[in-house]
Short mmCIF file of C-alpha atoms and ligand atoms in Angstrom, two decimals:
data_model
loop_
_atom_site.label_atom_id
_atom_site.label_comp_id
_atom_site.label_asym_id
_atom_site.label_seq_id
_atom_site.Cartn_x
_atom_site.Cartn_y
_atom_site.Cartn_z
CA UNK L 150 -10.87 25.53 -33.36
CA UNK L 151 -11.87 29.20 -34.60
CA UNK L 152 -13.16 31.99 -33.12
CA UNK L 153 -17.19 33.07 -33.63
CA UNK L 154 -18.29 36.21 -33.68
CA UNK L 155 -19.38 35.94 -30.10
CA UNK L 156 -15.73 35.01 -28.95
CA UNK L 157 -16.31 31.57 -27.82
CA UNK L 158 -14.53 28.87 -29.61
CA UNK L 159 -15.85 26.33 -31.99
CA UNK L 160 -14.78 23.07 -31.90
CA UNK L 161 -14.87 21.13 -35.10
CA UNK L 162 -17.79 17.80 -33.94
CA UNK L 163 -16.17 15.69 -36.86
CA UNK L 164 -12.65 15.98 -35.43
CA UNK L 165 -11.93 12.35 -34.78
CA UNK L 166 -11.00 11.93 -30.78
CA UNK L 167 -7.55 10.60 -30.75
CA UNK L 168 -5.96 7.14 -29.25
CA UNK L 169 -5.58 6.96 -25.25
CA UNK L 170 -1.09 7.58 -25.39
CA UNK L 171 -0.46 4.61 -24.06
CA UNK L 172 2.54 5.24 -21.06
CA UNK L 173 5.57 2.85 -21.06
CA UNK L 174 5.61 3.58 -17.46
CA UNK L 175 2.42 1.89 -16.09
CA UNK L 176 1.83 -1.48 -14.71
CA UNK L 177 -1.43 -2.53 -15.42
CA UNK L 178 -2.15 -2.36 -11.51
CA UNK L 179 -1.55 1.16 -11.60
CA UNK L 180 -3.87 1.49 -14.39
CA UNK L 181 -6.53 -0.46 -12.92
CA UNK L 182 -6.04 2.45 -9.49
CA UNK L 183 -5.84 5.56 -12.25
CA UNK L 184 -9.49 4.12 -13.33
CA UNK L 185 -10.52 3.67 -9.76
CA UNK L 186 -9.64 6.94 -8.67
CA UNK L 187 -11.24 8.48 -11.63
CA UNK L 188 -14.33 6.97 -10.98
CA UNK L 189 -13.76 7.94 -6.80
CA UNK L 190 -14.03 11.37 -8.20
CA UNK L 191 -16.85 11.35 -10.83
CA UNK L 192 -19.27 9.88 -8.25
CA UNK L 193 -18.11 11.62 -5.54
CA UNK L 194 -19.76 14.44 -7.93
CA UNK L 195 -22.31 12.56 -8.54
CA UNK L 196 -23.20 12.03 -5.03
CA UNK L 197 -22.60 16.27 -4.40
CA UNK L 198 -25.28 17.01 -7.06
CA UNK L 199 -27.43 14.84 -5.60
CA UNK L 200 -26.92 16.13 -2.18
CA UNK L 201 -27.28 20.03 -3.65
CA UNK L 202 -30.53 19.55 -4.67
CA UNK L 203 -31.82 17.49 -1.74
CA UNK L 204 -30.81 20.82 0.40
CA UNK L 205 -27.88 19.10 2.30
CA UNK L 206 -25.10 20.11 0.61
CA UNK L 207 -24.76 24.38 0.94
CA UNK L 208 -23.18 27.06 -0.98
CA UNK L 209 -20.72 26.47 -4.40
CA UNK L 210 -21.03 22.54 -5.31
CA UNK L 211 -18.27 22.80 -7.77
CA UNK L 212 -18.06 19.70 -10.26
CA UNK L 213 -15.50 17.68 -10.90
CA UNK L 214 -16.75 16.21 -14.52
CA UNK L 215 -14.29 16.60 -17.42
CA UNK L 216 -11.22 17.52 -15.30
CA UNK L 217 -11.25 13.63 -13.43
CA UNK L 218 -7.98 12.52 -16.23
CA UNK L 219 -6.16 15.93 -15.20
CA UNK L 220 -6.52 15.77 -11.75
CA UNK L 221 -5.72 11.71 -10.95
CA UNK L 222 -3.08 11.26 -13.46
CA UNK L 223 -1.18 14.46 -12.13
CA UNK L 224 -0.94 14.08 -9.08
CA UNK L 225 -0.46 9.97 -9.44
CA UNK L 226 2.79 11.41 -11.12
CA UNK L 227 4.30 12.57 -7.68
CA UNK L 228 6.71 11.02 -5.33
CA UNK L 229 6.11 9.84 -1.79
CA UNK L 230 7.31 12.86 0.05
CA UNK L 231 6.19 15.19 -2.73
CA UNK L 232 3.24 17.57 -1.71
CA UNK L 233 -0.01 18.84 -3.14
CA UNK L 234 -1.80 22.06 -3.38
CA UNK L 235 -5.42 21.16 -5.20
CA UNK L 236 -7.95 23.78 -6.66
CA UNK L 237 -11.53 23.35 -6.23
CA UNK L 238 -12.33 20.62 -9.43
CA UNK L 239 -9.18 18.46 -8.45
CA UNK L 240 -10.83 15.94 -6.46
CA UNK L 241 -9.48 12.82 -7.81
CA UNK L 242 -6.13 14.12 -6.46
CA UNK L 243 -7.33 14.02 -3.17
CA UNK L 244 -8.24 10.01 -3.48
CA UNK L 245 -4.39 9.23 -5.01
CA UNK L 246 -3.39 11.05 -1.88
CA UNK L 247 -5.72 8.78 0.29
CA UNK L 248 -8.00 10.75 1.78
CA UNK L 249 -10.75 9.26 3.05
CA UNK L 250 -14.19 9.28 0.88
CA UNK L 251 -15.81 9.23 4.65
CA UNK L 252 -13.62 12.37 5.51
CA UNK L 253 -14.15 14.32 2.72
CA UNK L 254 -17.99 13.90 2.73
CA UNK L 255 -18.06 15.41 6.67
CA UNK L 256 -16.12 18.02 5.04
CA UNK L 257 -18.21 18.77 2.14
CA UNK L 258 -20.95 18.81 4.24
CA UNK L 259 -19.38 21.20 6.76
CA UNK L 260 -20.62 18.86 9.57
CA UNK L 261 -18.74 17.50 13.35
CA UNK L 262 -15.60 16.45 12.41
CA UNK L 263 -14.74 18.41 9.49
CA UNK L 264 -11.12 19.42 9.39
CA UNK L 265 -12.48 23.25 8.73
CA UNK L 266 -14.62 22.39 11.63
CA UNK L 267 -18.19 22.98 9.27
CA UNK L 268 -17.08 26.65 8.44
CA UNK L 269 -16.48 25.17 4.86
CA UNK L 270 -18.31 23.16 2.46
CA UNK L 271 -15.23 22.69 0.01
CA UNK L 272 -11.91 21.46 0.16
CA UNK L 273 -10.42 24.39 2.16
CA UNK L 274 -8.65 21.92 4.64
CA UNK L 275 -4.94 20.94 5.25
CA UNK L 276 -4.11 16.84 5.73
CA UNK L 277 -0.65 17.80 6.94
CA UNK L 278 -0.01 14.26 7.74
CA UNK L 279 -1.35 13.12 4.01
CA UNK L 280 0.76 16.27 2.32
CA UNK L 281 -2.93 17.52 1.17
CA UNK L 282 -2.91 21.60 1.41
CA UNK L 283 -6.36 22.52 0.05
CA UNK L 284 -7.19 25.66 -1.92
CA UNK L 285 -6.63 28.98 -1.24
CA UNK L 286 -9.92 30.36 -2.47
CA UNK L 287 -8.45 33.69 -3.82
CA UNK L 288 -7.36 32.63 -7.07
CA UNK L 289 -3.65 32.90 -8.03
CA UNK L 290 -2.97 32.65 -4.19
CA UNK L 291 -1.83 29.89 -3.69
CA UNK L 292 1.02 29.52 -6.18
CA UNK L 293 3.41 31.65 -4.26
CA UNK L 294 2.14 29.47 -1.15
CA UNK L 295 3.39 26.53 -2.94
CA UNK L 296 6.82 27.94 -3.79
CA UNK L 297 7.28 29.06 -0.48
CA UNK L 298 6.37 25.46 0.86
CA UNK L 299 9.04 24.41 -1.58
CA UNK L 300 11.80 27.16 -0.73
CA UNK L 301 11.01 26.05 2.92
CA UNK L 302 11.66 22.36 2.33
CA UNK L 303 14.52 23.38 0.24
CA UNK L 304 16.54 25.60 3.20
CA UNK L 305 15.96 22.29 5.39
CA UNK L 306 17.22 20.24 3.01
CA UNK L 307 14.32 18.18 2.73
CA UNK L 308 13.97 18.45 -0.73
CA UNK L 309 10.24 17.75 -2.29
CA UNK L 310 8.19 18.61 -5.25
CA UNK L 311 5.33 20.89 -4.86
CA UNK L 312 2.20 20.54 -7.61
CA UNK L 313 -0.48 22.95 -7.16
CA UNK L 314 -3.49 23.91 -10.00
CA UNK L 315 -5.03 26.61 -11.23
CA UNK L 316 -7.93 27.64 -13.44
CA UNK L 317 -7.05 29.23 -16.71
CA UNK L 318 -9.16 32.34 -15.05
CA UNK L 319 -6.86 32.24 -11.81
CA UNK L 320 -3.92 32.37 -13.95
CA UNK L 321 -4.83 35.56 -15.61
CA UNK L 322 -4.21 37.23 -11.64
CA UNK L 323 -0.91 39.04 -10.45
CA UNK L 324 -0.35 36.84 -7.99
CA UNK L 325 0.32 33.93 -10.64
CA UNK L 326 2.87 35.76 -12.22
CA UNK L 327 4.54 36.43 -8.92
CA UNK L 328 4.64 33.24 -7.02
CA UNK L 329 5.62 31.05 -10.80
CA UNK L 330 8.33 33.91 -11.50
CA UNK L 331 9.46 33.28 -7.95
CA UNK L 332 9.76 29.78 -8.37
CA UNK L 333 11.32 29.78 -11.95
CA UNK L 334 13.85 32.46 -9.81
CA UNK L 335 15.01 30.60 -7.33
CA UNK L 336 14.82 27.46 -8.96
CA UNK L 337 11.80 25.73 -6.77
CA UNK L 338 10.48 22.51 -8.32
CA UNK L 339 7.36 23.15 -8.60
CA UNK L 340 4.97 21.91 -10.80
CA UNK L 341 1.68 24.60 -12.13
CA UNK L 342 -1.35 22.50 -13.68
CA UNK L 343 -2.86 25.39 -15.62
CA UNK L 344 -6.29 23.26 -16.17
CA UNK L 345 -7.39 25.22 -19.41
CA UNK L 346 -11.63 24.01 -19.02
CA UNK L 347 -12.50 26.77 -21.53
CA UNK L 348 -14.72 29.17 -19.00
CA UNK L 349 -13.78 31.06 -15.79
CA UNK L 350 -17.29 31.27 -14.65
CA UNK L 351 -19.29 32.64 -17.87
CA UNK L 352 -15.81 34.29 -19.41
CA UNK L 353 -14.91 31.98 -22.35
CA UNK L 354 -11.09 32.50 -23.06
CA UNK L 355 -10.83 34.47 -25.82
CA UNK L 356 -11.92 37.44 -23.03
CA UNK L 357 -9.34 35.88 -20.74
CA UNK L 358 -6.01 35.90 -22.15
CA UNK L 359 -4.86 36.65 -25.83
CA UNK L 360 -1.88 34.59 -26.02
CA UNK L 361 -2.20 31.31 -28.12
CA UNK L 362 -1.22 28.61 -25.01
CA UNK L 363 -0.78 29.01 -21.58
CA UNK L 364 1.95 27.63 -21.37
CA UNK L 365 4.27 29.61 -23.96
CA UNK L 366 3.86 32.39 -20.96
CA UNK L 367 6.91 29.60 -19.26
CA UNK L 368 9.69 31.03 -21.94
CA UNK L 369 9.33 34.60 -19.94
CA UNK L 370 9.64 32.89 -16.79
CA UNK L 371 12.64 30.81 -17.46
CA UNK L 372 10.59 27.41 -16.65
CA UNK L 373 9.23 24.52 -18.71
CA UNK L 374 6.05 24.98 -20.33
CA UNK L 375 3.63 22.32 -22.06
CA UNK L 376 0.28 22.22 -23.21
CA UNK L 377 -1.53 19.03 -23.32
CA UNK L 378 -4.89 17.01 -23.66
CA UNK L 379 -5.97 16.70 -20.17
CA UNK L 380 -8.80 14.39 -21.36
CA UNK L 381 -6.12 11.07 -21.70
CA UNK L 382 -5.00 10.22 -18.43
CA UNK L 383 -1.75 8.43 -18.99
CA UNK L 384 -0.91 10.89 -21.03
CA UNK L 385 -1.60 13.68 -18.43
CA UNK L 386 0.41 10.91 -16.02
CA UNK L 387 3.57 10.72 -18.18
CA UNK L 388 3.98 14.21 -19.20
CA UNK L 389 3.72 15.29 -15.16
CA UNK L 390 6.02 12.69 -14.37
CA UNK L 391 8.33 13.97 -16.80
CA UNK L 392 7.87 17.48 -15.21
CA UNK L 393 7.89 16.30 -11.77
CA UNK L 394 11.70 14.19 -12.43
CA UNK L 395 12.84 17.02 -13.91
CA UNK L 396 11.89 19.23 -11.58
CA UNK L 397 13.79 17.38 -9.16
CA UNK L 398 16.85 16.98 -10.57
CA UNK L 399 17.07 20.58 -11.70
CA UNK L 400 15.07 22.24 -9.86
CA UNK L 401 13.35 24.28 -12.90
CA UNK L 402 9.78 24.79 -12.11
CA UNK L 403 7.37 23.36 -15.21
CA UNK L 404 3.77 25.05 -16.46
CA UNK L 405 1.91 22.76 -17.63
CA UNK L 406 -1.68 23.48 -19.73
CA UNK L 407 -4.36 20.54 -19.66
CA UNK L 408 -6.99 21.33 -22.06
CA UNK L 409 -10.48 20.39 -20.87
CA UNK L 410 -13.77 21.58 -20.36
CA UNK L 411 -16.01 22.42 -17.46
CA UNK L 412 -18.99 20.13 -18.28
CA UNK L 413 -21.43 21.95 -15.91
CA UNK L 414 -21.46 24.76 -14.97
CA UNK L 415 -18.97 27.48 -12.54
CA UNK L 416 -21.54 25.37 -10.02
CA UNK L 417 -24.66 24.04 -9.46
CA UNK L 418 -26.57 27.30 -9.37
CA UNK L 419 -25.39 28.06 -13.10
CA UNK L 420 -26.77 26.37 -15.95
CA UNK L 421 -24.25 27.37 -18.26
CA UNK L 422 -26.64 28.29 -20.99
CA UNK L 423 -23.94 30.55 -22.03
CA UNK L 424 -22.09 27.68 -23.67
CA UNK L 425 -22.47 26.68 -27.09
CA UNK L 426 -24.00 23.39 -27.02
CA UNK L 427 -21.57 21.91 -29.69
CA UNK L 428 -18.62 22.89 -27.15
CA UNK L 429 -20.29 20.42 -24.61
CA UNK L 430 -21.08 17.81 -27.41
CA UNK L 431 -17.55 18.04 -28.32
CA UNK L 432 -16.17 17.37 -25.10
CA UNK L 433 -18.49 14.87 -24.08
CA UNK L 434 -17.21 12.65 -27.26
CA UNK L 435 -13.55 13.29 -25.27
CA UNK L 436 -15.17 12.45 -21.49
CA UNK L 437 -11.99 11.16 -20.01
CA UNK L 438 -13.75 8.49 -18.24
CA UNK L 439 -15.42 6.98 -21.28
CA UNK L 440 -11.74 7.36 -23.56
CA UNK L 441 -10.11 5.75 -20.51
CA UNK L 442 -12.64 2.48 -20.48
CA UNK L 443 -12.57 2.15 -23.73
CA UNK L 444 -8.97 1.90 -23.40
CA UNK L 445 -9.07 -0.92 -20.76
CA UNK L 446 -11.42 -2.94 -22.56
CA UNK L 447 -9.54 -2.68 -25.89
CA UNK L 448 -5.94 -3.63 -23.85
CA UNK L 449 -7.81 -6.38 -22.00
CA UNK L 450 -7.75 -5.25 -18.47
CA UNK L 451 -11.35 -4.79 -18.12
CA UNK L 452 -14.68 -6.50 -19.13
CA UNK L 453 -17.45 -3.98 -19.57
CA UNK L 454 -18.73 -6.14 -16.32
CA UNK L 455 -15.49 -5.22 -14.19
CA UNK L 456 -16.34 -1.90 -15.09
CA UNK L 457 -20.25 -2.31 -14.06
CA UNK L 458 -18.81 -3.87 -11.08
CA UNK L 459 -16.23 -1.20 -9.94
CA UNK L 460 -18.93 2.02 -9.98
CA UNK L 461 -21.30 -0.22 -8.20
CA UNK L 462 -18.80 -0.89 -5.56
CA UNK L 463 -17.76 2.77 -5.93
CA UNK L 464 -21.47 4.12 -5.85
CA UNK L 465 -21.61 2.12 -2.71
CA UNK L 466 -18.57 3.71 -1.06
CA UNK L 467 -20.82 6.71 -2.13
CA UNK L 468 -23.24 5.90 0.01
CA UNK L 469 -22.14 4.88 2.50
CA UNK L 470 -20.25 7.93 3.01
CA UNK L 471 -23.57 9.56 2.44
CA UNK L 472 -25.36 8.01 5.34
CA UNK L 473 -22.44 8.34 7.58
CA UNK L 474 -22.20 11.96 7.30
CA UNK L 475 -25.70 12.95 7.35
CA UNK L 476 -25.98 11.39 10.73
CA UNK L 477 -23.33 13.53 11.94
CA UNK L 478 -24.56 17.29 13.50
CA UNK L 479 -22.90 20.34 12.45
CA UNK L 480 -20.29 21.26 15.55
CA UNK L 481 -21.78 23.98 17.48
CA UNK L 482 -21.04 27.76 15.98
CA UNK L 483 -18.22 28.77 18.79
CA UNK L 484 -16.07 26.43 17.29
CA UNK L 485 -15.57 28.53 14.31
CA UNK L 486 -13.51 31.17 16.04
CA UNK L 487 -11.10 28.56 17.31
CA UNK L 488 -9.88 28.70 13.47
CA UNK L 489 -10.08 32.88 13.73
CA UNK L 490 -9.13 33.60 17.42
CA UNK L 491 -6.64 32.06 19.69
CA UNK L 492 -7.93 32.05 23.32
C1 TPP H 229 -8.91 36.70 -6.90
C2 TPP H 229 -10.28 36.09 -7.05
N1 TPP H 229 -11.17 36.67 -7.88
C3 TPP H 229 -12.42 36.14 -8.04
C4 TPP H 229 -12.77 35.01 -7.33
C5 TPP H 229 -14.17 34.39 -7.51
N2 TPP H 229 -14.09 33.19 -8.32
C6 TPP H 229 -13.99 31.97 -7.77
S1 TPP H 229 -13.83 30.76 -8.90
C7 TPP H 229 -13.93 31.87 -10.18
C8 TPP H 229 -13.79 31.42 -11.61
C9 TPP H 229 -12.53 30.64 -11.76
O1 TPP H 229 -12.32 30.27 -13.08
P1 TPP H 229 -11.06 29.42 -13.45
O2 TPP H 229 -9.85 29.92 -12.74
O3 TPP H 229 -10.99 29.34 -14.93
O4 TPP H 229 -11.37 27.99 -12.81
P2 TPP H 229 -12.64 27.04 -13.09
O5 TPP H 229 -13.63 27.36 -11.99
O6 TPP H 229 -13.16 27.33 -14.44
O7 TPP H 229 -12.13 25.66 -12.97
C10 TPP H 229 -14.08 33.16 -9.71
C11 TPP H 229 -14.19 34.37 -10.56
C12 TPP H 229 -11.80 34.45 -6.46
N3 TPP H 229 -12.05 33.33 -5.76
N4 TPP H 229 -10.57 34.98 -6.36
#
């Protein structure tokens, strides 16, 4: 990787993309669900492009492609109890946490039956009973949030692990450095995926931050810090685990860098023309979906018709999902205030 005169960085096309890590922690069930929930999340995009330029889906559609490894195999690292704070491209965190592909469409289509009612077209909602606290859109936000879940938990002695995410923009704001200073502070496990896709909106990162990693920012906090391909899932799984056990037992918080890339672009009104197009051809050889089957094939766990057969199924889920929600009216206007006014 060097920088060109324009700032953004050049990746090198002949770089060969590396072996999946292969975890000595994974039954081959759970890496048949890891796959599953990948592919829950890349056509749930799918389906969200789709609906964005048929007119039914308003406002930012925000894809999920290139950040599907990062999001499932993160948040597949954490504990029953533990919670989860997801940013806007973390999807596939929502399915290992069970939500309901029928749920989140009436959600992303802000229509009856949303959990923000239809004043939101994101993932802005809390599942308090499946531990799913959905962004905070001002970036760096929700971080102190997070610790102060944690510190809560902590004075009832109901200890958990928090994992929340943030964009490699969001953590240039003050309000990351507060809330993971906090947490190093008063020893909160909680667990920062700083998912480094390259771009906050059309900002490559050289005009973002001028440290080398992310992540070496965790030696001024007094926390663990790790960068890591976010592309491999079971790699991304293992090293959160690691993070998320140790967080537990010591209650030292842990930064942890994915690198990635944001294969469309901030959303679907943006073409991203302002990307080099060897960054996306570089990436696209690394599409965490395509390492991953090529991974399950090669072990033995899949055929390439299991595969065909899963997204079909998947695609179908889609779909369904699809139809449901579209049948569904938006709730009538007053009952947005019931989420601003109490009457
Ligand atoms: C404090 C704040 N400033 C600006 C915005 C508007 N905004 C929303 S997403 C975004 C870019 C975020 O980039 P990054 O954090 O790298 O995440 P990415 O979208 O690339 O995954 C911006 C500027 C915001 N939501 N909050």
């Amino acid at each position: 990787m060097q920088p060109t005169k324009n700032g953004h960085k050049v990746f090198d096309l002949n770089e060969p993309v590396p072996a999946i890590k292969k975890s000595e922690k994974l039954t081959n069930e759970q890496r048949k669900q890891l796959y599953f929930h990948m592919i829950q999340a890349r056509e749930f995009d799918l389906a969200m492009q789709r609906l964005n330029r048929q007119g039914k889906a308003f406002g930012g559609v925000y894809s999920q492609k290139g950040n599907e490894a990062t999001a499932v195999g993160s948040a597949f690292a954490l504990g029953p109890k533990d919670i989860l704070f997801p940013m806007h491209r973390d999807i596939g965190s929502h399915f290992v946490f069970k939500a309901e592909t029928k749920q989140l469409m009436l959600n992303h289509l802000a229509k009856d039956g949303s959990q923000m009612r239809g004043t939101d077209g994101t993932g802005h909602y809390a599942d308090v009973e499946k531990r799913i606290y959905g962004n905070v859109s001002h970036l760096g936000a929700m971080i102190p949030v997070a610790a102060g879940f944690v510190m809560a938990s902590k004075m009832r002695n109901e200890p958990i692990v928090a994992m929340t995410y943030i964009g490699d923009g969001g953590a240039q704001t003050g309000e990351f450095h507060e809330g993971v200073n906090f947490a190093s502070v008063q020893k909160l496990p909680l667990i920062v995926i700083i998912e480094n896709n390259q771009y906050a909106y059309s900002s490559p990162n050289s005009v973002e931050f001028a440290a080398e990693r992310l992540s070496d920012r965790a030696i001024g906090y007094g926390c663990y810090g790790y960068t890591i391909d976010g592309t491999d899932v079971e790699l991304v799984f293992d090293e959160c685990q690691k993070a998320v056990e140790q967080a537990r037992n010591t209650g030292i918080p842990a930064l942890i860098e994915t690198m990635t890339m944001r294969m469309r672009g901030h959303a679907e009104h943006d073409d991203a023309g302002y990307v080099p197009k060897e960054t996306f051809e570089y990436w696209e050889q690394r599409d965490p979906i395509k390492r991953y089957e090529d991974f399950l094939q090669s072990e033995g766990i899949y055929t390439q018709s299991d595969i065909a057969e899963i997204k079909a199924s998947i695609s179908k889920e889609m779909k369904d999902a699809i139809d449901y929600a579209l049948e569904i009216p938006y709730p009538p206007a007053e009952e947005g205030k019931k989420l601003v006014f109490v009457s």
